PDB file of C-alpha atoms in Angstrom:
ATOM      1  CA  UNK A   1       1.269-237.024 -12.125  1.00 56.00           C
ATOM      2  CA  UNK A   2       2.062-238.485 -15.550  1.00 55.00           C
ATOM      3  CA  UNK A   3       5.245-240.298 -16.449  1.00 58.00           C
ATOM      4  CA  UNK A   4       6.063-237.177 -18.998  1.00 56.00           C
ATOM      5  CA  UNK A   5       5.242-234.644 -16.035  1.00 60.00           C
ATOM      6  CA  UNK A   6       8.062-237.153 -13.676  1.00 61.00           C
ATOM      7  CA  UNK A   7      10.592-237.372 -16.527  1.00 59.00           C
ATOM      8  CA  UNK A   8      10.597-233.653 -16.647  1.00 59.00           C
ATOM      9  CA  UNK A   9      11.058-232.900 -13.452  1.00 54.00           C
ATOM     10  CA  UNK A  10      13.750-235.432 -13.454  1.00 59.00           C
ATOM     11  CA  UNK A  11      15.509-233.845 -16.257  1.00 56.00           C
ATOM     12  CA  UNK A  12      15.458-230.426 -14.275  1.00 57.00           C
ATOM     13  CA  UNK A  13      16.593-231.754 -11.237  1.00 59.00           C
ATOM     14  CA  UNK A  14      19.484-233.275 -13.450  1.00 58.00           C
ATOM     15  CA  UNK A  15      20.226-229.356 -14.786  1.00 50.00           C
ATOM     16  CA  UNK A  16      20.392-228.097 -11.897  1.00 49.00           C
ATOM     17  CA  UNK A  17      22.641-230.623 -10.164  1.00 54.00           C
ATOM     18  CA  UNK A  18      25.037-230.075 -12.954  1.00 53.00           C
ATOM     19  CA  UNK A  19      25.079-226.175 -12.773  1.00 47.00           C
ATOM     20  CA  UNK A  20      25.173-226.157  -8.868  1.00 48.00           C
ATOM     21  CA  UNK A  21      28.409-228.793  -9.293  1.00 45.00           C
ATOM     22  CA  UNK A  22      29.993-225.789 -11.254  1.00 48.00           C
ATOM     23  CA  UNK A  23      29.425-223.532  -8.602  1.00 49.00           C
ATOM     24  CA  UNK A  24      32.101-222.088  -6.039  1.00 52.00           C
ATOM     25  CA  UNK A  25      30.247-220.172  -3.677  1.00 58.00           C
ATOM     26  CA  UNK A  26      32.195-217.541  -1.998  1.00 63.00           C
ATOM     27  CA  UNK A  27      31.230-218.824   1.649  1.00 60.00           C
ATOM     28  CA  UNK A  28      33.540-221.367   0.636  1.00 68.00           C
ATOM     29  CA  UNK A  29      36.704-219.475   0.871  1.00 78.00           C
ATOM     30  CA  UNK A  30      39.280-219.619   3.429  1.00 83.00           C
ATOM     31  CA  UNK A  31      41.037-216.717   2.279  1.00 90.00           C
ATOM     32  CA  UNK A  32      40.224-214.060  -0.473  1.00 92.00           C
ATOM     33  CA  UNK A  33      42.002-212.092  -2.604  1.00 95.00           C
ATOM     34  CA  UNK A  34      41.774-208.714  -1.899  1.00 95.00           C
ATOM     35  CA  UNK A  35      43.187-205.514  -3.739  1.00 96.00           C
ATOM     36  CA  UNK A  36      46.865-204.234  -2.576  1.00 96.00           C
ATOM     37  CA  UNK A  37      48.744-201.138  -2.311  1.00 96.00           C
ATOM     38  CA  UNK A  38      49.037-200.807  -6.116  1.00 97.00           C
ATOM     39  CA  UNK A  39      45.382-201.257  -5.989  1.00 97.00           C
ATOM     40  CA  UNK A  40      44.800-198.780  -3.140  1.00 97.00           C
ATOM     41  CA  UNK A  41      46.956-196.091  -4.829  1.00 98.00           C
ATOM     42  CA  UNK A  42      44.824-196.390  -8.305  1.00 98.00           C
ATOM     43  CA  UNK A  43      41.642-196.133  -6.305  1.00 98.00           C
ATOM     44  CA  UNK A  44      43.410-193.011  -4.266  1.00 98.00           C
ATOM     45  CA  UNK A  45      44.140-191.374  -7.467  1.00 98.00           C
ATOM     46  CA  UNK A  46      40.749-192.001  -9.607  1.00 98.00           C
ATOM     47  CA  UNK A  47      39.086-190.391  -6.582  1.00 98.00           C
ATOM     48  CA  UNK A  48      40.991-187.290  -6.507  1.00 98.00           C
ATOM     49  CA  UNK A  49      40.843-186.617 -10.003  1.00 98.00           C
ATOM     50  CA  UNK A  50      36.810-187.386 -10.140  1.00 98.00           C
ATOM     51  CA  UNK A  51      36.583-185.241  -7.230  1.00 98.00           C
ATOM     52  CA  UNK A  52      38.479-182.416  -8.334  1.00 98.00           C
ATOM     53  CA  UNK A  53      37.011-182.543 -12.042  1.00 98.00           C
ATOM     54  CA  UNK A  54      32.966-182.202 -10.155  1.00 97.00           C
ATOM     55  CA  UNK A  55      34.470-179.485  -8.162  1.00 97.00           C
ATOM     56  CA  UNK A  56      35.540-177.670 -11.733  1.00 95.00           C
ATOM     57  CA  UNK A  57      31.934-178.167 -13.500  1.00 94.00           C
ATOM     58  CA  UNK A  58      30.437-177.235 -10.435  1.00 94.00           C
ATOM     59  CA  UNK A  59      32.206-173.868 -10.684  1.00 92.00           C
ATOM     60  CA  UNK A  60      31.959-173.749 -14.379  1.00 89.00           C
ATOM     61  CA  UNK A  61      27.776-173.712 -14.240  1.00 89.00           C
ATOM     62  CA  UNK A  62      28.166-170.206 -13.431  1.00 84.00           C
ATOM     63  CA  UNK A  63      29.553-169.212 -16.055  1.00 81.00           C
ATOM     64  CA  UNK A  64      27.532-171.275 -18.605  1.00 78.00           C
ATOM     65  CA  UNK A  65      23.750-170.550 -20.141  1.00 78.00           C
ATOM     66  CA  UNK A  66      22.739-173.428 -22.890  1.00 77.00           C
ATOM     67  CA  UNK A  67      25.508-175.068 -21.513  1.00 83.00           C
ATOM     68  CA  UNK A  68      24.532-175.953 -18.611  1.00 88.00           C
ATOM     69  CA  UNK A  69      23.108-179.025 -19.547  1.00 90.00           C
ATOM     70  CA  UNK A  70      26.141-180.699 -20.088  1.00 92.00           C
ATOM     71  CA  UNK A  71      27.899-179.144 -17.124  1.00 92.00           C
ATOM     72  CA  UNK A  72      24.926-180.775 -15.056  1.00 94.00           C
ATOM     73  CA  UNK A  73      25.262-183.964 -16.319  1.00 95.00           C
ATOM     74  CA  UNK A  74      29.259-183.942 -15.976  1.00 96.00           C
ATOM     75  CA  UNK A  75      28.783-182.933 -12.261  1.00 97.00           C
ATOM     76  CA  UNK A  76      26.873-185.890 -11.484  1.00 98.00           C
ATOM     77  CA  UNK A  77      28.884-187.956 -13.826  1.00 98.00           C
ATOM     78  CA  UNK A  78      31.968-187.259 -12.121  1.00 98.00           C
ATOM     79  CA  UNK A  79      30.495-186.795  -8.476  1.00 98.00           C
ATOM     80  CA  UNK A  80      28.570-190.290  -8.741  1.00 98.00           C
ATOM     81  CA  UNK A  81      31.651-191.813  -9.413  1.00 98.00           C
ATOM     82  CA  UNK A  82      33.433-189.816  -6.555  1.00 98.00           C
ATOM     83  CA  UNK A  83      31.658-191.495  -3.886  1.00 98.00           C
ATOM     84  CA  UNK A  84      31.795-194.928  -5.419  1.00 98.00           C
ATOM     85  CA  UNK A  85      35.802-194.605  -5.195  1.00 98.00           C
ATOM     86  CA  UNK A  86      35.176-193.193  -1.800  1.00 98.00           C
ATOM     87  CA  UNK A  87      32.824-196.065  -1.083  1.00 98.00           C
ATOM     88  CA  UNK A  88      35.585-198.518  -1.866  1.00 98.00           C
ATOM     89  CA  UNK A  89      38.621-196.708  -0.993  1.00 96.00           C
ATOM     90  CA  UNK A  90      36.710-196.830   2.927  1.00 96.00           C
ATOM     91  CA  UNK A  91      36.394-200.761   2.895  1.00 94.00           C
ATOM     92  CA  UNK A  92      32.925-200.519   1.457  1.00 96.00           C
ATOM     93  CA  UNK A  93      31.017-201.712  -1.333  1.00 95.00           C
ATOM     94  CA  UNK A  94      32.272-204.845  -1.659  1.00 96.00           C
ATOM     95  CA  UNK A  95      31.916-208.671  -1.553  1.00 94.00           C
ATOM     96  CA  UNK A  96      33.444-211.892  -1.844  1.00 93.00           C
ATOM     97  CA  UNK A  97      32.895-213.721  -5.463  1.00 93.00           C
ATOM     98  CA  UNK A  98      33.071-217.081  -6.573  1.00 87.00           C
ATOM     99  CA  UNK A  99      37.095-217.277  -7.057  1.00 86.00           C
ATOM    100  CA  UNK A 100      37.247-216.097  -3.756  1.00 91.00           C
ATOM    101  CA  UNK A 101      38.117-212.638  -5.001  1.00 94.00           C
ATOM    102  CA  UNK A 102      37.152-209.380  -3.697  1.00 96.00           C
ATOM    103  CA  UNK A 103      34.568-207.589  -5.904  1.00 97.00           C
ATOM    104  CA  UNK A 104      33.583-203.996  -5.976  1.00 97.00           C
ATOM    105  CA  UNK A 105      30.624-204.003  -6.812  1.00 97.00           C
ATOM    106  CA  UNK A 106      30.045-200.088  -5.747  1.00 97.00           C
ATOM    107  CA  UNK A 107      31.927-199.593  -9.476  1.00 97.00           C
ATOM    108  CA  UNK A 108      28.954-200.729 -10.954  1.00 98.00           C
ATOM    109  CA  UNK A 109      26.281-198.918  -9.297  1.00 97.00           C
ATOM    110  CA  UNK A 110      28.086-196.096 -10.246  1.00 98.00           C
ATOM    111  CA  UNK A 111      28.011-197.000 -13.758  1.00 98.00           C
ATOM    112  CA  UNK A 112      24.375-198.420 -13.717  1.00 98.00           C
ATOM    113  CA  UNK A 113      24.005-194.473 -12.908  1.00 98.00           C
ATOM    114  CA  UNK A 114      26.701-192.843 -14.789  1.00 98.00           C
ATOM    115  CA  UNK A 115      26.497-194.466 -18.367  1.00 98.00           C
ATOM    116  CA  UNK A 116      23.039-193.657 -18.927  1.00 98.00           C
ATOM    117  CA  UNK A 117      24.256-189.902 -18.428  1.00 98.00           C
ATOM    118  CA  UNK A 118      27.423-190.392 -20.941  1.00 98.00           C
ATOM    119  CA  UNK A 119      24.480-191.315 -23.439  1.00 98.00           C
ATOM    120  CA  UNK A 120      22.543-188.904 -22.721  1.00 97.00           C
ATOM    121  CA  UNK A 121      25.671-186.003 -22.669  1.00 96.00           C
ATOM    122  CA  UNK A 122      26.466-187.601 -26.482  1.00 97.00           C
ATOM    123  CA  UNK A 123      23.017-187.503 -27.220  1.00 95.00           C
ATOM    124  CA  UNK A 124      22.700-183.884 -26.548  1.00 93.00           C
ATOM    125  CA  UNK A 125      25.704-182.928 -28.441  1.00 93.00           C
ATOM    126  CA  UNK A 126      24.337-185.002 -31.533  1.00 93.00           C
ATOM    127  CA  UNK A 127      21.260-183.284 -31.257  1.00 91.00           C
ATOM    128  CA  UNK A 128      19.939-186.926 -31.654  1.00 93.00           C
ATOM    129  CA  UNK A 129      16.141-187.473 -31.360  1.00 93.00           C
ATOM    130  CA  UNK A 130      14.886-188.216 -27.816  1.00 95.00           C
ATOM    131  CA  UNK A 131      13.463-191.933 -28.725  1.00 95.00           C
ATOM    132  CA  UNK A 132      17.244-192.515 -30.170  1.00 95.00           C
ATOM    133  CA  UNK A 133      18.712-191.363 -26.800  1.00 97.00           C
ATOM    134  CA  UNK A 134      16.139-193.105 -24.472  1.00 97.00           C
ATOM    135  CA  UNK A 135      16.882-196.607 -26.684  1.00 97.00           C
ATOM    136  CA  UNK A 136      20.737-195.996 -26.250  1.00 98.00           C
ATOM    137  CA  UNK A 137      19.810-195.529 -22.238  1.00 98.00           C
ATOM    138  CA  UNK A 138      17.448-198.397 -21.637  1.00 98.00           C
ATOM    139  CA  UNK A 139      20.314-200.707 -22.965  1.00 98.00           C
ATOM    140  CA  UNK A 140      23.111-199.585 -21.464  1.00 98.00           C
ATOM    141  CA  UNK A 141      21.265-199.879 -18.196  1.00 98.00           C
ATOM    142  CA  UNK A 142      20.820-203.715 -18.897  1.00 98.00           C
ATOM    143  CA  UNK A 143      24.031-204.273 -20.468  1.00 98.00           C
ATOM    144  CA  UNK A 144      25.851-202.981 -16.814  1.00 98.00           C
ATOM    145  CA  UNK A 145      22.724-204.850 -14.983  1.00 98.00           C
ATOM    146  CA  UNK A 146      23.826-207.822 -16.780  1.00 98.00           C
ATOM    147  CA  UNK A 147      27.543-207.384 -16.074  1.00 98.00           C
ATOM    148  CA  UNK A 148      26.733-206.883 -12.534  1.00 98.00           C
ATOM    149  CA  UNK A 149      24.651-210.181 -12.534  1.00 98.00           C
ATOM    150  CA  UNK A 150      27.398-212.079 -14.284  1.00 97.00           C
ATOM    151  CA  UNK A 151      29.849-210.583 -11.473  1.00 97.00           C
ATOM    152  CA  UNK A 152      28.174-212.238  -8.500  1.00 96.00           C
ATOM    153  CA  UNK A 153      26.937-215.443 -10.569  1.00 95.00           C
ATOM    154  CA  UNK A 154      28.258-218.763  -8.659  1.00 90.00           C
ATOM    155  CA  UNK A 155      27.210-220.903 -11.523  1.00 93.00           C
ATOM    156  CA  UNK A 156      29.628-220.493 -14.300  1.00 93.00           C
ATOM    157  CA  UNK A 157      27.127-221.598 -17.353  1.00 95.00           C
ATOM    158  CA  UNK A 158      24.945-218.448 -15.726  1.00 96.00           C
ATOM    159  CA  UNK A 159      27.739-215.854 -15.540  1.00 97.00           C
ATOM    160  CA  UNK A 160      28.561-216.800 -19.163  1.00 97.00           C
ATOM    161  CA  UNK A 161      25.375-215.779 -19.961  1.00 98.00           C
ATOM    162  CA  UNK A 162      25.020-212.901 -18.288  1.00 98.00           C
ATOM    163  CA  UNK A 163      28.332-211.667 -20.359  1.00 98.00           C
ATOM    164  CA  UNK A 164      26.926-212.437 -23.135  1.00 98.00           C
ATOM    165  CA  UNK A 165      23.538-210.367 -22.299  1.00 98.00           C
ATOM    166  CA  UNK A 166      26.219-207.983 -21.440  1.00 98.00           C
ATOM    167  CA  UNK A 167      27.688-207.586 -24.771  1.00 98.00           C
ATOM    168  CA  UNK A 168      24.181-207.919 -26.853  1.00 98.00           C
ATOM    169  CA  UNK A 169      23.223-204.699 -25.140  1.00 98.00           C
ATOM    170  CA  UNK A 170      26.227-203.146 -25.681  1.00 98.00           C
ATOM    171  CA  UNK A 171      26.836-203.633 -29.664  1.00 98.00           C
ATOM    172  CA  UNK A 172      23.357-201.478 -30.497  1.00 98.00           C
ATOM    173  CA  UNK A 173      24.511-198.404 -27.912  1.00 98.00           C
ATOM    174  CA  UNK A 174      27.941-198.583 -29.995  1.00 98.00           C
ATOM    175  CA  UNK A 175      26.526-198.539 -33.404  1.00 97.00           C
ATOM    176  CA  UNK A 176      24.209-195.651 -32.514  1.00 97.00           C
ATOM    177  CA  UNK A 177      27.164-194.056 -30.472  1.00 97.00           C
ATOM    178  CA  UNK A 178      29.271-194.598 -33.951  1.00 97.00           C
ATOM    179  CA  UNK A 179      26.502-194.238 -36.315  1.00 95.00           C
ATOM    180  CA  UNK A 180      23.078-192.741 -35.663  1.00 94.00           C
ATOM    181  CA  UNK A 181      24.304-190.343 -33.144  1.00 96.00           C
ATOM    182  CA  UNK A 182      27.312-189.443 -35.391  1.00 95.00           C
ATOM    183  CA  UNK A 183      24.808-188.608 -38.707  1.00 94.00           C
ATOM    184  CA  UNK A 184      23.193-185.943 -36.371  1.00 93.00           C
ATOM    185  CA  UNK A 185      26.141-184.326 -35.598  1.00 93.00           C
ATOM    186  CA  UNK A 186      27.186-184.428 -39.048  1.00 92.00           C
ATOM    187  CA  UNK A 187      24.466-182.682 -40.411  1.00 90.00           C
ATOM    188  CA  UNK A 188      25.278-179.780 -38.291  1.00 86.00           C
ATOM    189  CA  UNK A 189      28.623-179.658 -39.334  1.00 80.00           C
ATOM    190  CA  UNK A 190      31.569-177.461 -38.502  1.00 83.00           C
ATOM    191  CA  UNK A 191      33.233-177.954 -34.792  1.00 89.00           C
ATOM    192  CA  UNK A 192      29.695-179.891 -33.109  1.00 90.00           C
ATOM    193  CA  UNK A 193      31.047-182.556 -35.733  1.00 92.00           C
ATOM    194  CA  UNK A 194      34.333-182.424 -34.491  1.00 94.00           C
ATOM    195  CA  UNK A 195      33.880-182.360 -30.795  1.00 94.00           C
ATOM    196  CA  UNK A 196      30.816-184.751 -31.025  1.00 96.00           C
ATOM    197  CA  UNK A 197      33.485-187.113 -33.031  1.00 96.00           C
ATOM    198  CA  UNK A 198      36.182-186.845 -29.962  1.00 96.00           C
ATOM    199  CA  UNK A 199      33.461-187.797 -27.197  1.00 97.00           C
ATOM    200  CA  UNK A 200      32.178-190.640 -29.447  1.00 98.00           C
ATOM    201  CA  UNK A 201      35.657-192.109 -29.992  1.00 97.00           C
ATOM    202  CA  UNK A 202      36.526-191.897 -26.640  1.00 98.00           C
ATOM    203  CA  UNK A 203      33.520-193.202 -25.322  1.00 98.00           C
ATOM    204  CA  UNK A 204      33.651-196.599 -27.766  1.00 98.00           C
ATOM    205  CA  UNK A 205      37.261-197.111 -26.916  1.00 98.00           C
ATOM    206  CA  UNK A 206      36.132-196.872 -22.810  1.00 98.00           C
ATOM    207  CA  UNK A 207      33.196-199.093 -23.421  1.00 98.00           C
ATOM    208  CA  UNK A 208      35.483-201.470 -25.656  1.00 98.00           C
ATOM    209  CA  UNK A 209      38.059-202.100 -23.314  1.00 98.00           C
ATOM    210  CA  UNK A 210      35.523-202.733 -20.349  1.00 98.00           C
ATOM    211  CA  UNK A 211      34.372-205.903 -20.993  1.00 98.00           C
ATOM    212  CA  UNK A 212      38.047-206.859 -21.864  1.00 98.00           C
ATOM    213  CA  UNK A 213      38.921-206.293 -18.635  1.00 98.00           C
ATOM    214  CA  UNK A 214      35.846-207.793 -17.427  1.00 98.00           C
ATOM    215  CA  UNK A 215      36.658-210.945 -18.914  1.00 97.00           C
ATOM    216  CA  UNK A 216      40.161-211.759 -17.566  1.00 97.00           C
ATOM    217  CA  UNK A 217      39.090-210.157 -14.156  1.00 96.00           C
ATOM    218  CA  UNK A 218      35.279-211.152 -13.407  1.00 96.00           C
ATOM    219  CA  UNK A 219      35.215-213.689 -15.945  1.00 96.00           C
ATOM    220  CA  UNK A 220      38.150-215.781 -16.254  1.00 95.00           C
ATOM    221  CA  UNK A 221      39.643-214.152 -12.915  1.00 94.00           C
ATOM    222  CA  UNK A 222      43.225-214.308 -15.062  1.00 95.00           C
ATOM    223  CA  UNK A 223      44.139-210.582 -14.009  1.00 96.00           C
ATOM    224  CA  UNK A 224      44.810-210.261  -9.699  1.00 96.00           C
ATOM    225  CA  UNK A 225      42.833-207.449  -7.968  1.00 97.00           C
ATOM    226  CA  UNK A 226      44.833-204.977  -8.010  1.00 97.00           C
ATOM    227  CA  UNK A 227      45.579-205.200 -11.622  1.00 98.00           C
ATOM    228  CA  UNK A 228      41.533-205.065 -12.117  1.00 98.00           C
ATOM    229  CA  UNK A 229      40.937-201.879  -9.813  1.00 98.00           C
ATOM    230  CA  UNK A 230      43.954-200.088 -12.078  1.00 98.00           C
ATOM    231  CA  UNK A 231      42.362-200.927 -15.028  1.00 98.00           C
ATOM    232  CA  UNK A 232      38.947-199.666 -14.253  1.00 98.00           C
ATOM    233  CA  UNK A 233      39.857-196.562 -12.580  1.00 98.00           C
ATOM    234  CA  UNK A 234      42.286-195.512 -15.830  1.00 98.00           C
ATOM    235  CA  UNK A 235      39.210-196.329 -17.938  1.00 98.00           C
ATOM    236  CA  UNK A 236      36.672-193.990 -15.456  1.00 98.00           C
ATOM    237  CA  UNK A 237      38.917-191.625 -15.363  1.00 98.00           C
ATOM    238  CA  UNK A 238      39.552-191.710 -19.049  1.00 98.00           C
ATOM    239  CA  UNK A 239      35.723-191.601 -19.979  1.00 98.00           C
ATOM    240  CA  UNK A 240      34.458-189.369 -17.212  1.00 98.00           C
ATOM    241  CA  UNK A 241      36.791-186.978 -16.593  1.00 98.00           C
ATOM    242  CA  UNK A 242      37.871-186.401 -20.057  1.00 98.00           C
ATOM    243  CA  UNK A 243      35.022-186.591 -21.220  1.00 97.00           C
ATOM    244  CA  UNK A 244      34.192-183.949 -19.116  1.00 96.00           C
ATOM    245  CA  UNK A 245      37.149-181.414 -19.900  1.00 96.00           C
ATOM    246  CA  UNK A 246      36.042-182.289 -23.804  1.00 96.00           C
ATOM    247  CA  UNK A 247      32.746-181.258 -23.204  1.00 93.00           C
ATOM    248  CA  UNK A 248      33.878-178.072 -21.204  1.00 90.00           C
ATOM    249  CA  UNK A 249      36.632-177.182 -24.250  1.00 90.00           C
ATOM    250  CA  UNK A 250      33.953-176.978 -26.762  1.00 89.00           C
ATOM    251  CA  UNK A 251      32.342-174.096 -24.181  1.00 81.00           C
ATOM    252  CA  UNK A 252      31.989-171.644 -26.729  1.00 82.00           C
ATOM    253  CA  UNK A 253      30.555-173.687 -29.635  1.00 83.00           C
ATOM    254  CA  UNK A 254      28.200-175.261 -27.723  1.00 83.00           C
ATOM    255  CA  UNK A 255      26.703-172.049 -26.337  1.00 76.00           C
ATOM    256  CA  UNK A 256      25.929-171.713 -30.042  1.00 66.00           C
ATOM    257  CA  UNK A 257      22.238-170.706 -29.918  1.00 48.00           C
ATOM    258  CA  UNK A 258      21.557-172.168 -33.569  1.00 49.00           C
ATOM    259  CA  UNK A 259      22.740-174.760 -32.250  1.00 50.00           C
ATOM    260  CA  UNK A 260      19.739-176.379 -30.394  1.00 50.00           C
ATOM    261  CA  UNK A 261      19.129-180.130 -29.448  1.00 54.00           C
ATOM    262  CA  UNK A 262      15.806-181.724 -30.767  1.00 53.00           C
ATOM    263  CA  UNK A 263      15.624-183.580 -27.071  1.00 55.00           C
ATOM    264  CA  UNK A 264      15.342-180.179 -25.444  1.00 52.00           C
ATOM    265  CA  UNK A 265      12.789-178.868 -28.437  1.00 52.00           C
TER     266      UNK A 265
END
């Protein structure tokens, strides 16, 4: 082995020392923060609501014809993110993270499953093409893989990159959310404009204030626990629940049958 091929190896062995002296692994805790009653109240009452709001599109199928597409998605929307509240509100689904805070990281299985759905829901109600929908999906998968990854990173250079994977996936689901979706609706005018406008707003605003909290709770670990799991379950039950009712008060113009959605075509 050359003195190049040494020096190299040298200067990796270097890197890593210097990332792995940044590191606080979570077996090194003596105590951990974990969420309290405040906490345990938000997670109480994002389950309910989720729970009650999959019962209601469950019921609502029946009743529905073209529609039932977005009542389908809803229902597993909603009832995904049921049992990831019921996950944590049982003890489960969580894990100790460098900061020695607890971190639930059912929340973003949920969403890994959940988002894509939102996309697709928007999508729908755009009428956007199917490759515009599947290239919103595939990167809001990564961007809540990265987030996750970032989550559990001991290494604080590597969870800053993760974040920032994050957020690169994020900005092109936005501006289609905000722009290419939103030119499909247009075109068809009228009230699928209107509604497609409300779910589009709503779902930027969620997806905006996310990563916010991500940052002072994951990232700089600036907001306690409890102040995290209130934050997240407002913003789930703001963009999954009410984006649900949304969907289900635009019934009757979405049962439109001129009104049909290239991805189903």
């Amino acid at each position: 082995r050359g003195p190049g091929t040494q020096a190299s190896v040298d200067g990796l062995s270097m890197v890593f020392q210097m990332l792995e002296s940044q590191a606080l692994a979570p077996t090194a805790c003596t105590t951990i923060e974990e969420v309290g009653s405040t906490g345990v109240g938000a997670l109480t009452i994002a389950f309910l609501i989720l729970g009650i709001s999959t019962i209601i599109f469950i019921a609502r199928v029946n009743s529905a014809t073209v529609q039932k597409q977005f009542y389908y998605c809803n229902i597993f929307i909603c009832g995904l993110s049921t049992i990831a509240y019921f996950a944590m509100l049982s003890g489960q689904g969580w894990t100790a993270i460098a900061g020695c805070r607890q971190f639930f990281y059912a929340r973003y299985f949920a969403w890994f499953l959940t988002s894509p759905l939102i996309v697709l829901s928007l999508g729908l109600v755009a009428g956007a093409e199917v490759s515009t929908i599947a290239a919103a999906i595939g990167a809001i998968m990564v961007s809540i893989f990265s987030g996750y990854m970032g989550s559990v990173a001991v290494v604080t250079t590597v969870k800053w990159f993760w974040f920032v994977i994050s957020i690169a996936t994020l900005i092109p689901v936005l501006v289609s959310i905000a722009s290419s979706f939103r030119v499909e609706a247009g075109a068809k005018g009228g009230d699928i404009a209107d509604i497609y406008g409300k779910l589009a707003w709503l779902t930027i605003i969620v997806w905006i204030f996310t990563p916010l909290v991500w940052l002072f709770s994951e990232g700089f670990a600036s907001f306690s626990v409890s102040f995290e799991v209130v934050m997240y379950s407002l913003l789930d039950i703001v963009g999954k629940a009410i984006f649900g009712f949304l969907i289900m008060g635009a019934h009757e113009t979405l049962a439109n049958p001129s009104y049909v959605s290239p991805a189903l075509s």
